[in-house]
């Protein structure tokens, strides 16, 4: 796990980060879908063959949840955590059993808060790709990022 | 569970749907977060008190996943399933233990496909609210919705 050392003061537009990988399999896909997205193209390999997806595919929300885990555990070392307000989300390709997901992020915009000088809003570009480079998820979140506390020292 | 009877042919702009309710508790919040968003404000009540959220809050992705489950099981009876391409997502209020989530959806736009006459793209407005009417999630998904198969009859 990366040291979580970065405050708003440390970020600049164009900074990039990369997560470790996570391999998804059919069991994970079906377990998540049974809880949160119980549709046959996410829960049943045979039924999925005749569906829109032409085979078992992960729920987009499963791809999103794995992306978040990768950001938290290795992809985006923000000192006060990853606090998202939302953003534009899309799933250009389905996530399939055997895919290895990795997330690349880039800082697109930094807007210090006028009313709350201890924080700012940072727009990131987050792309989740599989081992073939296919984009499984594209997300442009706005994150609340805190400034370094007064008197604090950078730990790195 | 609502009968899943609706094809593209059956939808019109302004149609509205409402899901049943789902009550979330601290155990659900912590269990989801341990798997997908392991940050202290989602996993530890005590630590959460001194965080941005001022108390335990669900991961936004957990709110999104519960919203999807509610849509699939009761909120949006599309005959061929709920197939999302993405959309604009935001979390205006945190989801807290004890919140009862319900989802209201409204058809905003219907665009038949020019190249594939068996389907269209439907933009929905999906609002997830708690029992106090606070908006926990606002989502404007674009869904792929299929037309009724030729020769098929409406089942209702």
PDB file of C-alpha atoms in Angstrom:
ATOM      1  CA  UNK A   1       0.000   0.000   0.000  1.00  0.00           C
ATOM      2  CA  UNK A   2       1.353   3.404  -0.926  1.00  0.00           C
ATOM      3  CA  UNK A   3       2.109   5.841   1.894  1.00  0.00           C
ATOM      4  CA  UNK A   4      -0.771   8.269   2.045  1.00  0.00           C
ATOM      5  CA  UNK A   5       1.136  11.488   2.013  1.00  0.00           C
ATOM      6  CA  UNK A   6      -0.519  13.856  -0.405  1.00  0.00           C
ATOM      7  CA  UNK A   7      -2.423  16.995   0.493  1.00  0.00           C
ATOM      8  CA  UNK A   8      -3.991  19.544  -1.834  1.00  0.00           C
ATOM      9  CA  UNK A   9      -0.729  21.510  -1.631  1.00  0.00           C
ATOM     10  CA  UNK A  10       1.140  18.594  -3.194  1.00  0.00           C
ATOM     11  CA  UNK A  11      -1.045  18.099  -6.275  1.00  0.00           C
ATOM     12  CA  UNK A  12      -0.626  19.798  -9.625  1.00  0.00           C
ATOM     13  CA  UNK A  13      -2.494  19.476 -12.894  1.00  0.00           C
ATOM     14  CA  UNK A  14      -1.050  16.626 -14.932  1.00  0.00           C
ATOM     15  CA  UNK A  15       0.091  14.531 -11.966  1.00  0.00           C
ATOM     16  CA  UNK A  16      -0.534  10.870 -12.681  1.00  0.00           C
ATOM     17  CA  UNK A  17      -0.907   7.792 -10.521  1.00  0.00           C
ATOM     18  CA  UNK A  18      -1.269   4.076 -11.258  1.00  0.00           C
ATOM     19  CA  UNK A  19      -2.777   1.342  -9.119  1.00  0.00           C
ATOM     20  CA  UNK A  20      -1.821  -2.271  -8.707  1.00  0.00           C
ATOM     21  CA  UNK A  21      -3.901  -4.928 -10.470  1.00  0.00           C
ATOM     22  CA  UNK A  22      -6.956  -6.924  -9.450  1.00  0.00           C
ATOM     23  CA  UNK A  23      -8.015 -10.069 -11.305  1.00  0.00           C
ATOM     24  CA  UNK A  24     -11.751 -10.659 -11.411  1.00  0.00           C
ATOM     25  CA  UNK A  25     -13.287 -14.094 -11.913  1.00  0.00           C
ATOM     26  CA  UNK A  26     -16.756 -15.517 -12.513  1.00  0.00           C
ATOM     27  CA  UNK A  27     -17.300 -16.256  -8.825  1.00  0.00           C
ATOM     28  CA  UNK A  28     -16.645 -12.635  -7.824  1.00  0.00           C
ATOM     29  CA  UNK A  29     -18.907 -11.398 -10.630  1.00  0.00           C
ATOM     30  CA  UNK A  30     -21.788 -13.647  -9.609  1.00  0.00           C
ATOM     31  CA  UNK A  31     -21.381 -12.993  -5.863  1.00  0.00           C
ATOM     32  CA  UNK A  32     -21.507  -9.204  -6.297  1.00  0.00           C
ATOM     33  CA  UNK A  33     -24.418  -9.422  -8.722  1.00  0.00           C
ATOM     34  CA  UNK A  34     -26.490 -11.641  -6.440  1.00  0.00           C
ATOM     35  CA  UNK A  35     -26.257  -8.946  -3.773  1.00  0.00           C
ATOM     36  CA  UNK A  36     -26.557  -5.795  -5.857  1.00  0.00           C
ATOM     37  CA  UNK A  37     -27.416  -6.418  -9.508  1.00  0.00           C
ATOM     38  CA  UNK A  38     -29.318  -9.702  -9.812  1.00  0.00           C
ATOM     39  CA  UNK A  39     -29.719  -9.874 -13.593  1.00  0.00           C
ATOM     40  CA  UNK A  40     -29.042 -13.083 -15.509  1.00  0.00           C
ATOM     41  CA  UNK A  41     -26.225 -11.615 -17.639  1.00  0.00           C
ATOM     42  CA  UNK A  42     -24.337 -11.016 -14.351  1.00  0.00           C
ATOM     43  CA  UNK A  43     -25.291 -14.225 -12.499  1.00  0.00           C
ATOM     44  CA  UNK A  44     -25.605 -17.104 -15.006  1.00  0.00           C
ATOM     45  CA  UNK A  45     -23.032 -17.975 -17.665  1.00  0.00           C
ATOM     46  CA  UNK A  46     -25.481 -19.947 -19.805  1.00  0.00           C
ATOM     47  CA  UNK A  47     -28.266 -17.376 -19.769  1.00  0.00           C
ATOM     48  CA  UNK A  48     -25.714 -14.621 -20.400  1.00  0.00           C
ATOM     49  CA  UNK A  49     -24.776 -16.147 -23.772  1.00  0.00           C
ATOM     50  CA  UNK A  50     -28.135 -15.133 -25.227  1.00  0.00           C
ATOM     51  CA  UNK A  51     -28.164 -11.689 -23.607  1.00  0.00           C
ATOM     52  CA  UNK A  52     -27.051  -8.236 -24.734  1.00  0.00           C
ATOM     53  CA  UNK A  53     -23.575  -9.036 -23.382  1.00  0.00           C
ATOM     54  CA  UNK A  54     -23.130 -12.379 -25.212  1.00  0.00           C
ATOM     55  CA  UNK A  55     -21.565 -13.912 -22.097  1.00  0.00           C
ATOM     56  CA  UNK A  56     -21.053 -13.315 -18.394  1.00  0.00           C
ATOM     57  CA  UNK A  57     -20.176  -9.686 -17.630  1.00  0.00           C
ATOM     58  CA  UNK A  58     -19.655  -7.887 -14.340  1.00  0.00           C
ATOM     59  CA  UNK A  59     -22.131  -5.300 -13.119  1.00  0.00           C
ATOM     60  CA  UNK A  60     -20.813  -1.837 -13.907  1.00  0.00           C
ATOM     61  CA  UNK A  61     -21.142  -1.114 -10.190  1.00  0.00           C
ATOM     62  CA  UNK A  62     -18.805  -4.022  -9.500  1.00  0.00           C
ATOM     63  CA  UNK A  63     -16.241  -2.502 -11.853  1.00  0.00           C
ATOM     64  CA  UNK A  64     -16.750   0.807 -10.027  1.00  0.00           C
ATOM     65  CA  UNK A  65     -16.341  -0.811  -6.601  1.00  0.00           C
ATOM     66  CA  UNK A  66     -13.128  -2.618  -7.593  1.00  0.00           C
ATOM     67  CA  UNK A  67     -11.842   0.638  -9.059  1.00  0.00           C
ATOM     68  CA  UNK A  68     -12.475   2.346  -5.721  1.00  0.00           C
ATOM     69  CA  UNK A  69     -10.671  -0.404  -3.827  1.00  0.00           C
ATOM     70  CA  UNK A  70      -7.668  -0.083  -6.144  1.00  0.00           C
ATOM     71  CA  UNK A  71      -7.607   3.704  -5.678  1.00  0.00           C
ATOM     72  CA  UNK A  72      -7.796   3.397  -1.888  1.00  0.00           C
ATOM     73  CA  UNK A  73      -5.231   0.617  -1.509  1.00  0.00           C
ATOM     74  CA  UNK A  74      -2.674   1.609  -4.114  1.00  0.00           C
ATOM     75  CA  UNK A  75      -3.784   4.130  -6.679  1.00  0.00           C
ATOM     76  CA  UNK A  76      -4.242   7.545  -5.093  1.00  0.00           C
ATOM     77  CA  UNK A  77      -2.359   8.273  -1.839  1.00  0.00           C
ATOM     78  CA  UNK A  78      -4.343  11.220  -0.475  1.00  0.00           C
ATOM     79  CA  UNK A  79      -3.550  11.910   3.181  1.00  0.00           C
ATOM     80  CA  UNK A  80      -7.132  12.474   4.315  1.00  0.00           C
ATOM     81  CA  UNK A  81      -8.729   9.844   2.098  1.00  0.00           C
ATOM     82  CA  UNK A  82     -10.588   9.761  -1.183  1.00  0.00           C
ATOM     83  CA  UNK A  83     -13.814  11.735  -0.755  1.00  0.00           C
ATOM     84  CA  UNK A  84     -15.843  11.886  -3.945  1.00  0.00           C
ATOM     85  CA  UNK A  85     -18.750  14.202  -4.649  1.00  0.00           C
ATOM     86  CA  UNK A  86     -19.608  12.426  -7.911  1.00  0.00           C
ATOM     87  CA  UNK A  87     -18.734  12.771 -11.576  1.00  0.00           C
ATOM     88  CA  UNK A  88     -19.328  11.602 -15.117  1.00  0.00           C
ATOM     89  CA  UNK A  89     -19.168   7.794 -15.324  1.00  0.00           C
ATOM     90  CA  UNK A  90     -19.149   5.445 -18.313  1.00  0.00           C
ATOM     91  CA  UNK A  91     -18.488   1.794 -19.046  1.00  0.00           C
ATOM     92  CA  UNK A  92     -17.206   1.534 -22.643  1.00  0.00           C
ATOM     93  CA  UNK A  93     -16.415  -2.221 -22.490  1.00  0.00           C
ATOM     94  CA  UNK A  94     -17.890  -4.955 -20.279  1.00  0.00           C
ATOM     95  CA  UNK A  95     -15.693  -6.444 -17.550  1.00  0.00           C
ATOM     96  CA  UNK A  96     -15.238 -10.181 -18.148  1.00  0.00           C
ATOM     97  CA  UNK A  97     -14.027 -13.124 -16.041  1.00  0.00           C
ATOM     98  CA  UNK A  98     -10.238 -13.210 -16.120  1.00  0.00           C
ATOM     99  CA  UNK A  99      -9.822  -9.471 -16.661  1.00  0.00           C
ATOM    100  CA  UNK A 100      -7.057  -7.843 -14.613  1.00  0.00           C
ATOM    101  CA  UNK A 101      -8.166  -4.337 -13.677  1.00  0.00           C
ATOM    102  CA  UNK A 102      -5.767  -1.441 -13.161  1.00  0.00           C
ATOM    103  CA  UNK A 103      -6.629   2.203 -12.611  1.00  0.00           C
ATOM    104  CA  UNK A 104      -4.742   5.202 -13.935  1.00  0.00           C
ATOM    105  CA  UNK A 105      -5.600   8.649 -12.626  1.00  0.00           C
ATOM    106  CA  UNK A 106      -4.603  12.108 -13.713  1.00  0.00           C
ATOM    107  CA  UNK A 107      -5.215  15.467 -12.036  1.00  0.00           C
ATOM    108  CA  UNK A 108      -7.289  17.583 -14.452  1.00  0.00           C
ATOM    109  CA  UNK A 109      -8.263  20.644 -12.401  1.00  0.00           C
ATOM    110  CA  UNK A 110      -7.614  22.051  -8.919  1.00  0.00           C
ATOM    111  CA  UNK A 111      -9.988  24.642  -7.462  1.00  0.00           C
ATOM    112  CA  UNK A 112      -9.199  25.890  -3.941  1.00  0.00           C
ATOM    113  CA  UNK A 113     -12.331  26.555  -1.896  1.00  0.00           C
ATOM    114  CA  UNK A 114     -13.086  30.255  -1.393  1.00  0.00           C
ATOM    115  CA  UNK A 115     -15.242  29.711   1.677  1.00  0.00           C
ATOM    116  CA  UNK A 116     -13.216  26.938   3.358  1.00  0.00           C
ATOM    117  CA  UNK A 117      -9.479  27.603   3.115  1.00  0.00           C
ATOM    118  CA  UNK A 118      -8.589  24.142   4.471  1.00  0.00           C
ATOM    119  CA  UNK A 119      -9.674  22.324   1.289  1.00  0.00           C
ATOM    120  CA  UNK A 120     -10.208  22.348  -2.447  1.00  0.00           C
ATOM    121  CA  UNK A 121     -12.062  20.492  -5.189  1.00  0.00           C
ATOM    122  CA  UNK A 122      -9.938  18.377  -7.530  1.00  0.00           C
ATOM    123  CA  UNK A 123     -11.235  16.909 -10.781  1.00  0.00           C
ATOM    124  CA  UNK A 124      -9.489  13.674 -11.720  1.00  0.00           C
ATOM    125  CA  UNK A 125      -9.638  11.474 -14.798  1.00  0.00           C
ATOM    126  CA  UNK A 126      -9.807   7.815 -13.678  1.00  0.00           C
ATOM    127  CA  UNK A 127      -9.491   5.118 -16.297  1.00  0.00           C
ATOM    128  CA  UNK A 128      -9.918   1.463 -15.418  1.00  0.00           C
ATOM    129  CA  UNK A 129      -8.387  -0.815 -18.038  1.00  0.00           C
ATOM    130  CA  UNK A 130      -7.955  -4.539 -18.420  1.00  0.00           C
ATOM    131  CA  UNK A 131      -4.815  -6.420 -19.464  1.00  0.00           C
ATOM    132  CA  UNK A 132      -5.591  -5.749 -23.151  1.00  0.00           C
ATOM    133  CA  UNK A 133      -5.810  -2.014 -22.568  1.00  0.00           C
ATOM    134  CA  UNK A 134      -9.572  -1.900 -23.100  1.00  0.00           C
ATOM    135  CA  UNK A 135     -11.227   0.872 -21.096  1.00  0.00           C
ATOM    136  CA  UNK A 136     -13.730  -0.797 -18.768  1.00  0.00           C
ATOM    137  CA  UNK A 137     -14.645   2.379 -16.917  1.00  0.00           C
ATOM    138  CA  UNK A 138     -14.044   6.051 -17.447  1.00  0.00           C
ATOM    139  CA  UNK A 139     -14.791   8.342 -14.523  1.00  0.00           C
ATOM    140  CA  UNK A 140     -14.234  12.069 -14.012  1.00  0.00           C
ATOM    141  CA  UNK A 141     -14.763  12.460 -10.271  1.00  0.00           C
ATOM    142  CA  UNK A 142     -14.693  15.649  -8.265  1.00  0.00           C
ATOM    143  CA  UNK A 143     -12.841  14.986  -5.018  1.00  0.00           C
ATOM    144  CA  UNK A 144     -12.698  17.020  -1.832  1.00  0.00           C
ATOM    145  CA  UNK A 145      -8.982  17.230  -0.984  1.00  0.00           C
ATOM    146  CA  UNK A 146      -7.710  18.783   2.251  1.00  0.00           C
ATOM    147  CA  UNK A 147      -4.749  21.111   2.642  1.00  0.00           C
ATOM    148  CA  UNK A 148      -1.867  20.095   4.871  1.00  0.00           C
ATOM    149  CA  UNK A 149      -2.708  21.024   8.489  1.00  0.00           C
ATOM    150  CA  UNK A 150      -0.973  24.180   9.676  1.00  0.00           C
ATOM    151  CA  UNK A 151       2.312  23.315  11.300  1.00  0.00           C
ATOM    152  CA  UNK A 152       2.262  19.826   9.755  1.00  0.00           C
ATOM    153  CA  UNK A 153       5.303  18.510   7.936  1.00  0.00           C
ATOM    154  CA  UNK A 154       5.354  16.458   4.788  1.00  0.00           C
ATOM    155  CA  UNK A 155       6.176  12.851   5.564  1.00  0.00           C
ATOM    156  CA  UNK A 156       8.203  11.436   2.719  1.00  0.00           C
TER     157      UNK A 156
ATOM    158  CA  UNK B   1     -40.980  -7.866  -7.589  1.00  0.00           C
ATOM    159  CA  UNK B   2     -42.694  -5.983 -10.395  1.00  0.00           C
ATOM    160  CA  UNK B   3     -43.454  -7.867 -13.590  1.00  0.00           C
ATOM    161  CA  UNK B   4     -40.800  -6.958 -16.108  1.00  0.00           C
ATOM    162  CA  UNK B   5     -42.976  -6.014 -18.989  1.00  0.00           C
ATOM    163  CA  UNK B   6     -41.665  -2.808 -20.479  1.00  0.00           C
ATOM    164  CA  UNK B   7     -39.983  -2.422 -23.844  1.00  0.00           C
ATOM    165  CA  UNK B   8     -38.801   0.755 -25.526  1.00  0.00           C
ATOM    166  CA  UNK B   9     -42.198   0.953 -27.259  1.00  0.00           C
ATOM    167  CA  UNK B  10     -43.903   1.272 -23.860  1.00  0.00           C
ATOM    168  CA  UNK B  11     -41.871   4.183 -22.470  1.00  0.00           C
ATOM    169  CA  UNK B  12     -42.623   7.860 -22.884  1.00  0.00           C
ATOM    170  CA  UNK B  13     -40.934  10.974 -21.568  1.00  0.00           C
ATOM    171  CA  UNK B  14     -42.257  11.795 -18.109  1.00  0.00           C
ATOM    172  CA  UNK B  15     -43.028   8.199 -17.095  1.00  0.00           C
ATOM    173  CA  UNK B  16     -42.139   7.694 -13.453  1.00  0.00           C
ATOM    174  CA  UNK B  17     -41.370   4.642 -11.339  1.00  0.00           C
ATOM    175  CA  UNK B  18     -40.746   4.115  -7.626  1.00  0.00           C
ATOM    176  CA  UNK B  19     -38.881   1.311  -5.893  1.00  0.00           C
ATOM    177  CA  UNK B  20     -39.504  -0.375  -2.585  1.00  0.00           C
ATOM    178  CA  UNK B  21     -37.322   0.561   0.395  1.00  0.00           C
ATOM    179  CA  UNK B  22     -34.042  -0.809   1.725  1.00  0.00           C
ATOM    180  CA  UNK B  23     -32.836  -0.057   5.254  1.00  0.00           C
ATOM    181  CA  UNK B  24     -29.080   0.165   5.613  1.00  0.00           C
ATOM    182  CA  UNK B  25     -27.300  -0.401   8.928  1.00  0.00           C
ATOM    183  CA  UNK B  26     -23.752  -0.024  10.243  1.00  0.00           C
ATOM    184  CA  UNK B  27     -22.926  -3.681   9.642  1.00  0.00           C
ATOM    185  CA  UNK B  28     -23.825  -3.456   5.949  1.00  0.00           C
ATOM    186  CA  UNK B  29     -21.855  -0.216   5.611  1.00  0.00           C
ATOM    187  CA  UNK B  30     -18.728  -1.693   7.197  1.00  0.00           C
ATOM    188  CA  UNK B  31     -18.964  -5.004   5.331  1.00  0.00           C
ATOM    189  CA  UNK B  32     -19.182  -3.317   1.923  1.00  0.00           C
ATOM    190  CA  UNK B  33     -16.414  -0.869   2.782  1.00  0.00           C
ATOM    191  CA  UNK B  34     -14.024  -3.585   3.949  1.00  0.00           C
ATOM    192  CA  UNK B  35     -14.340  -5.193   0.522  1.00  0.00           C
ATOM    193  CA  UNK B  36     -14.427  -2.147  -1.733  1.00  0.00           C
ATOM    194  CA  UNK B  37     -13.729   1.144   0.043  1.00  0.00           C
ATOM    195  CA  UNK B  38     -11.601   0.488   3.137  1.00  0.00           C
ATOM    196  CA  UNK B  39     -11.404   3.990   4.560  1.00  0.00           C
ATOM    197  CA  UNK B  40     -11.923   4.645   8.270  1.00  0.00           C
ATOM    198  CA  UNK B  41     -14.959   6.892   7.799  1.00  0.00           C
ATOM    199  CA  UNK B  42     -16.703   3.867   6.210  1.00  0.00           C
ATOM    200  CA  UNK B  43     -15.367   1.124   8.527  1.00  0.00           C
ATOM    201  CA  UNK B  44     -14.953   2.511  12.070  1.00  0.00           C
ATOM    202  CA  UNK B  45     -17.608   4.502  13.956  1.00  0.00           C
ATOM    203  CA  UNK B  46     -15.126   6.060  16.392  1.00  0.00           C
ATOM    204  CA  UNK B  47     -12.568   7.130  13.806  1.00  0.00           C
ATOM    205  CA  UNK B  48     -15.379   8.424  11.581  1.00  0.00           C
ATOM    206  CA  UNK B  49     -16.396  10.989  14.231  1.00  0.00           C
ATOM    207  CA  UNK B  50     -13.223  12.980  13.586  1.00  0.00           C
ATOM    208  CA  UNK B  51     -13.378  12.635   9.799  1.00  0.00           C
ATOM    209  CA  UNK B  52     -14.844  14.758   7.009  1.00  0.00           C
ATOM    210  CA  UNK B  53     -18.160  12.939   7.511  1.00  0.00           C
ATOM    211  CA  UNK B  54     -18.416  13.474  11.287  1.00  0.00           C
ATOM    212  CA  UNK B  55     -19.676   9.910  11.755  1.00  0.00           C
ATOM    213  CA  UNK B  56     -20.006   6.611   9.948  1.00  0.00           C
ATOM    214  CA  UNK B  57     -21.137   7.041   6.341  1.00  0.00           C
ATOM    215  CA  UNK B  58     -21.617   4.520   3.544  1.00  0.00           C
ATOM    216  CA  UNK B  59     -19.308   4.461   0.561  1.00  0.00           C
ATOM    217  CA  UNK B  60     -20.948   6.266  -2.333  1.00  0.00           C
ATOM    218  CA  UNK B  61     -20.449   3.057  -4.304  1.00  0.00           C
ATOM    219  CA  UNK B  62     -22.505   1.210  -1.705  1.00  0.00           C
ATOM    220  CA  UNK B  63     -25.326   3.721  -2.158  1.00  0.00           C
ATOM    221  CA  UNK B  64     -24.984   3.181  -5.903  1.00  0.00           C
ATOM    222  CA  UNK B  65     -25.048  -0.613  -5.546  1.00  0.00           C
ATOM    223  CA  UNK B  66     -28.153  -0.580  -3.320  1.00  0.00           C
ATOM    224  CA  UNK B  67     -29.801   1.793  -5.791  1.00  0.00           C
ATOM    225  CA  UNK B  68     -29.116  -0.706  -8.576  1.00  0.00           C
ATOM    226  CA  UNK B  69     -30.557  -3.559  -6.551  1.00  0.00           C
ATOM    227  CA  UNK B  70     -33.714  -1.548  -5.878  1.00  0.00           C
ATOM    228  CA  UNK B  71     -34.058  -0.706  -9.575  1.00  0.00           C
ATOM    229  CA  UNK B  72     -33.620  -4.339 -10.605  1.00  0.00           C
ATOM    230  CA  UNK B  73     -35.922  -5.859  -7.993  1.00  0.00           C
ATOM    231  CA  UNK B  74     -38.710  -3.295  -7.882  1.00  0.00           C
ATOM    232  CA  UNK B  75     -37.951   0.064  -9.420  1.00  0.00           C
ATOM    233  CA  UNK B  76     -37.715  -0.237 -13.172  1.00  0.00           C
ATOM    234  CA  UNK B  77     -39.456  -3.189 -14.859  1.00  0.00           C
ATOM    235  CA  UNK B  78     -37.644  -3.314 -18.214  1.00  0.00           C
ATOM    236  CA  UNK B  79     -38.285  -6.574 -20.060  1.00  0.00           C
ATOM    237  CA  UNK B  80     -34.693  -7.137 -21.204  1.00  0.00           C
ATOM    238  CA  UNK B  81     -32.993  -5.826 -18.083  1.00  0.00           C
ATOM    239  CA  UNK B  82     -31.336  -2.615 -16.971  1.00  0.00           C
ATOM    240  CA  UNK B  83     -28.286  -2.073 -19.155  1.00  0.00           C
ATOM    241  CA  UNK B  84     -26.466   1.132 -18.325  1.00  0.00           C
ATOM    242  CA  UNK B  85     -23.813   2.844 -20.419  1.00  0.00           C
ATOM    243  CA  UNK B  86     -23.007   5.361 -17.673  1.00  0.00           C
ATOM    244  CA  UNK B  87     -24.117   8.849 -16.704  1.00  0.00           C
ATOM    245  CA  UNK B  88     -23.643  11.813 -14.412  1.00  0.00           C
ATOM    246  CA  UNK B  89     -23.489  10.712 -10.772  1.00  0.00           C
ATOM    247  CA  UNK B  90     -23.482  12.717  -7.553  1.00  0.00           C
ATOM    248  CA  UNK B  91     -23.878  12.108  -3.829  1.00  0.00           C
ATOM    249  CA  UNK B  92     -25.352  15.282  -2.292  1.00  0.00           C
ATOM    250  CA  UNK B  93     -25.812  13.799   1.236  1.00  0.00           C
ATOM    251  CA  UNK B  94     -23.982  10.933   2.942  1.00  0.00           C
ATOM    252  CA  UNK B  95     -25.876   7.681   3.529  1.00  0.00           C
ATOM    253  CA  UNK B  96     -26.056   6.951   7.274  1.00  0.00           C
ATOM    254  CA  UNK B  97     -26.885   3.862   9.369  1.00  0.00           C
ATOM    255  CA  UNK B  98     -30.657   3.598   9.702  1.00  0.00           C
ATOM    256  CA  UNK B  99     -31.406   5.336   6.420  1.00  0.00           C
ATOM    257  CA  UNK B 100     -34.175   3.729   4.355  1.00  0.00           C
ATOM    258  CA  UNK B 101     -33.326   4.133   0.676  1.00  0.00           C
ATOM    259  CA  UNK B 102     -35.922   4.417  -2.056  1.00  0.00           C
ATOM    260  CA  UNK B 103     -35.338   5.209  -5.721  1.00  0.00           C
ATOM    261  CA  UNK B 104     -37.547   7.298  -7.957  1.00  0.00           C
ATOM    262  CA  UNK B 105     -36.892   7.312 -11.694  1.00  0.00           C
ATOM    263  CA  UNK B 106     -38.255   9.417 -14.518  1.00  0.00           C
ATOM    264  CA  UNK B 107     -37.826   9.036 -18.269  1.00  0.00           C
ATOM    265  CA  UNK B 108     -36.090  12.178 -19.528  1.00  0.00           C
ATOM    266  CA  UNK B 109     -35.254  11.382 -23.167  1.00  0.00           C
ATOM    267  CA  UNK B 110     -35.814   8.545 -25.646  1.00  0.00           C
ATOM    268  CA  UNK B 111     -33.584   8.254 -28.709  1.00  0.00           C
ATOM    269  CA  UNK B 112     -34.271   5.318 -31.057  1.00  0.00           C
ATOM    270  CA  UNK B 113     -31.105   3.904 -32.578  1.00  0.00           C
ATOM    271  CA  UNK B 114     -30.632   4.732 -36.259  1.00  0.00           C
ATOM    272  CA  UNK B 115     -28.265   1.874 -36.941  1.00  0.00           C
ATOM    273  CA  UNK B 116     -29.949  -0.804 -34.796  1.00  0.00           C
ATOM    274  CA  UNK B 117     -33.727  -0.689 -35.111  1.00  0.00           C
ATOM    275  CA  UNK B 118     -34.235  -3.211 -32.290  1.00  0.00           C
ATOM    276  CA  UNK B 119     -33.195  -0.742 -29.553  1.00  0.00           C
ATOM    277  CA  UNK B 120     -32.871   2.807 -28.306  1.00  0.00           C
ATOM    278  CA  UNK B 121     -31.044   4.907 -25.725  1.00  0.00           C
ATOM    279  CA  UNK B 122     -33.114   6.188 -22.823  1.00  0.00           C
ATOM    280  CA  UNK B 123     -31.895   8.850 -20.405  1.00  0.00           C
ATOM    281  CA  UNK B 124     -33.402   8.475 -16.944  1.00  0.00           C
ATOM    282  CA  UNK B 125     -33.263  10.633 -13.842  1.00  0.00           C
ATOM    283  CA  UNK B 126     -32.711   8.376 -10.805  1.00  0.00           C
ATOM    284  CA  UNK B 127     -32.953   9.903  -7.358  1.00  0.00           C
ATOM    285  CA  UNK B 128     -32.169   7.875  -4.263  1.00  0.00           C
ATOM    286  CA  UNK B 129     -33.645   9.437  -1.127  1.00  0.00           C
ATOM    287  CA  UNK B 130     -33.780   8.486   2.520  1.00  0.00           C
ATOM    288  CA  UNK B 131     -36.820   8.565   4.834  1.00  0.00           C
ATOM    289  CA  UNK B 132     -36.312  12.305   5.423  1.00  0.00           C
ATOM    290  CA  UNK B 133     -36.392  13.047   1.708  1.00  0.00           C
ATOM    291  CA  UNK B 134     -32.672  13.899   1.551  1.00  0.00           C
ATOM    292  CA  UNK B 135     -31.152  13.096  -1.825  1.00  0.00           C
ATOM    293  CA  UNK B 136     -28.373  10.561  -1.223  1.00  0.00           C
ATOM    294  CA  UNK B 137     -27.629   9.980  -4.883  1.00  0.00           C
ATOM    295  CA  UNK B 138     -28.573  11.669  -8.114  1.00  0.00           C
ATOM    296  CA  UNK B 139     -27.842   9.760 -11.301  1.00  0.00           C
ATOM    297  CA  UNK B 140     -28.691  10.503 -14.936  1.00  0.00           C
ATOM    298  CA  UNK B 141     -27.972   7.163 -16.619  1.00  0.00           C
ATOM    299  CA  UNK B 142     -28.200   6.367 -20.281  1.00  0.00           C
ATOM    300  CA  UNK B 143     -29.780   2.937 -20.676  1.00  0.00           C
ATOM    301  CA  UNK B 144     -29.913   0.629 -23.677  1.00  0.00           C
ATOM    302  CA  UNK B 145     -33.574  -0.410 -23.951  1.00  0.00           C
ATOM    303  CA  UNK B 146     -34.783  -3.011 -26.432  1.00  0.00           C
ATOM    304  CA  UNK B 147     -37.910  -2.834 -28.568  1.00  0.00           C
ATOM    305  CA  UNK B 148     -40.571  -5.528 -28.224  1.00  0.00           C
ATOM    306  CA  UNK B 149     -39.587  -8.505 -30.387  1.00  0.00           C
ATOM    307  CA  UNK B 150     -41.490  -8.685 -33.656  1.00  0.00           C
ATOM    308  CA  UNK B 151     -44.609 -10.770 -33.219  1.00  0.00           C
ATOM    309  CA  UNK B 152     -44.347 -10.535 -29.421  1.00  0.00           C
ATOM    310  CA  UNK B 153     -47.352  -9.569 -27.345  1.00  0.00           C
ATOM    311  CA  UNK B 154     -47.396  -7.339 -24.332  1.00  0.00           C
ATOM    312  CA  UNK B 155     -47.789  -9.377 -21.142  1.00  0.00           C
ATOM    313  CA  UNK B 156     -49.858  -7.357 -18.705  1.00  0.00           C
TER     314      UNK B 156
END
